[in-house]
XYZ file of C-alpha atoms in Angstrom:
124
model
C 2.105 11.510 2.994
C 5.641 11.227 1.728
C 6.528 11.035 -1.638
C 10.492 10.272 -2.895
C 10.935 11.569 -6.462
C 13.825 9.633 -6.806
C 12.607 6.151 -5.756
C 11.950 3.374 -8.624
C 8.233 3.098 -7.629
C 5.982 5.051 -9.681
C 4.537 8.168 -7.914
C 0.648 7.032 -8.113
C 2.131 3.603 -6.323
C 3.679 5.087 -3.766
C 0.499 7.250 -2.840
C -1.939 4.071 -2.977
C 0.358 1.816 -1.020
C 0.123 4.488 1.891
C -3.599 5.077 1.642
C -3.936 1.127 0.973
C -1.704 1.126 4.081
C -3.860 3.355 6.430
C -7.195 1.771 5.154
C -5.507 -1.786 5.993
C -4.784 -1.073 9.386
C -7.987 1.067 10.344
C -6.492 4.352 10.055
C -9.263 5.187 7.480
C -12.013 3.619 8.027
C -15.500 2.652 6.473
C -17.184 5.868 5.116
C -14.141 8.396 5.844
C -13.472 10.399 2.919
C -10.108 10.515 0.956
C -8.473 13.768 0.321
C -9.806 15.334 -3.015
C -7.803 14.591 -6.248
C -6.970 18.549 -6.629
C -5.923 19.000 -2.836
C -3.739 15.912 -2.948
C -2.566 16.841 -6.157
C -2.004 20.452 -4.948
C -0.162 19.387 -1.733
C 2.166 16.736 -3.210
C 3.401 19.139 -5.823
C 2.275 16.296 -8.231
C -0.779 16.029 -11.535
C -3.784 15.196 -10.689
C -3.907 12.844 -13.264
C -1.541 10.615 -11.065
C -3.416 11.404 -7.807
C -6.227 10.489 -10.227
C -4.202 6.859 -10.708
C -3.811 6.215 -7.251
C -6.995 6.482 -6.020
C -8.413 4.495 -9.464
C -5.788 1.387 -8.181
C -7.601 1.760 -4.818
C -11.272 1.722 -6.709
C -10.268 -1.492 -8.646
C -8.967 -3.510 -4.973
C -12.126 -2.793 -3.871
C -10.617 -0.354 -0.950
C -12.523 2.555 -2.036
C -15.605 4.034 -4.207
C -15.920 7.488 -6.188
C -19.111 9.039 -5.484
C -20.205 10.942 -8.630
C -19.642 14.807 -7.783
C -17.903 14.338 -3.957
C -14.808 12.429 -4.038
C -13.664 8.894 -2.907
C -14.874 7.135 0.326
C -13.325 4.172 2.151
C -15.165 1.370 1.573
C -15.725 -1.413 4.484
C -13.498 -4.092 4.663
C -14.665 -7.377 5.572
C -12.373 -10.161 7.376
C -11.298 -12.169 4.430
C -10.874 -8.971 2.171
C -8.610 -7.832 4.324
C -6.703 -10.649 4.908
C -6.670 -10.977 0.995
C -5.018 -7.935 0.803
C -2.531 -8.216 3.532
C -1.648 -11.547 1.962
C -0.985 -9.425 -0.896
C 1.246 -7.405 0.647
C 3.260 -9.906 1.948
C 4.279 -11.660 -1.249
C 4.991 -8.441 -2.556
C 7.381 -7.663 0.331
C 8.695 -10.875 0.535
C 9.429 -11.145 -3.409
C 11.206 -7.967 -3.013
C 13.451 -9.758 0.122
C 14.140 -12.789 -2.249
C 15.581 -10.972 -4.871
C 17.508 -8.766 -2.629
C 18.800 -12.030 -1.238
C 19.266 -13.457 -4.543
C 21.402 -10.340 -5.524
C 23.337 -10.517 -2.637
C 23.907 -14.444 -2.964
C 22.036 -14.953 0.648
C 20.914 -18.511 -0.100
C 17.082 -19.696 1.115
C 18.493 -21.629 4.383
C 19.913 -17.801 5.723
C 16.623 -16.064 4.845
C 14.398 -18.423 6.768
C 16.562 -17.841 9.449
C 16.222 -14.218 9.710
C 12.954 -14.499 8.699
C 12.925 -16.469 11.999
C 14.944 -13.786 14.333
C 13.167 -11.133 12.702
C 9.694 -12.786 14.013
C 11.451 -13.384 17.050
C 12.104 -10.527 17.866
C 9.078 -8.515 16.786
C 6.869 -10.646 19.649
C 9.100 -9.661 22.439
């Protein structure tokens, strides 16, 4: 897990958008456990309070459930749940890309079209 103290993104974000990211695409799956709050906290040089944070985000999406005592588990992910959440994702991402382009005066004509490209080009 990589963490960038100087990056605009809260710390607890950036650890639940990469768990959120390997429960998303299988990586952790149904039932596997998530590192305990103290080792994570320990190993990221970080509080456990924000590990604590992170994995409460995760709780309230529904990715994953605290079992009193043993830690946080993944929770299974049905089909429409997890297209709920990549959806998610997306408009996040592609917020983010419109106000880049909007800062860079890249009008909506020029984004669809490397939207486009970019599509494109990840199928070949």
């Amino acid at each position: 897990m990589k963490i960038y103290q100087n990056s605009s993104e809260p710390i607890y974000k950036q650890i639940a958008a990469q768990l959120r990211e390997q429960i998303l695409t299988g990586k952790l799956k149904a039932g596997d456990p998530l590192p305990s709050i103290r080792v994570l906290a320990q190993d990221l040089k970080i509080s456990v309070i924000t590990t604590m944070k992170a994995y409460e985000e995760l709780s309230g999406e529904g990715l994953v459930t605290s079992s009193k005592g043993k830690g946080y588990y993944v929770n299974a992910q049905d089909e429409r749940m997890l297209k709920e959440q990549h959806m998610r994702q997306l408009e996040k991402n592609l917020s983010d890309a419109i106000n880049s382009a909007r800062i860079a005066g890249i009008g909506l004509e020029e984004v669809q079209q490397t939207l486009e490209m970019l599509w494109i080009m990840d199928e070949g």
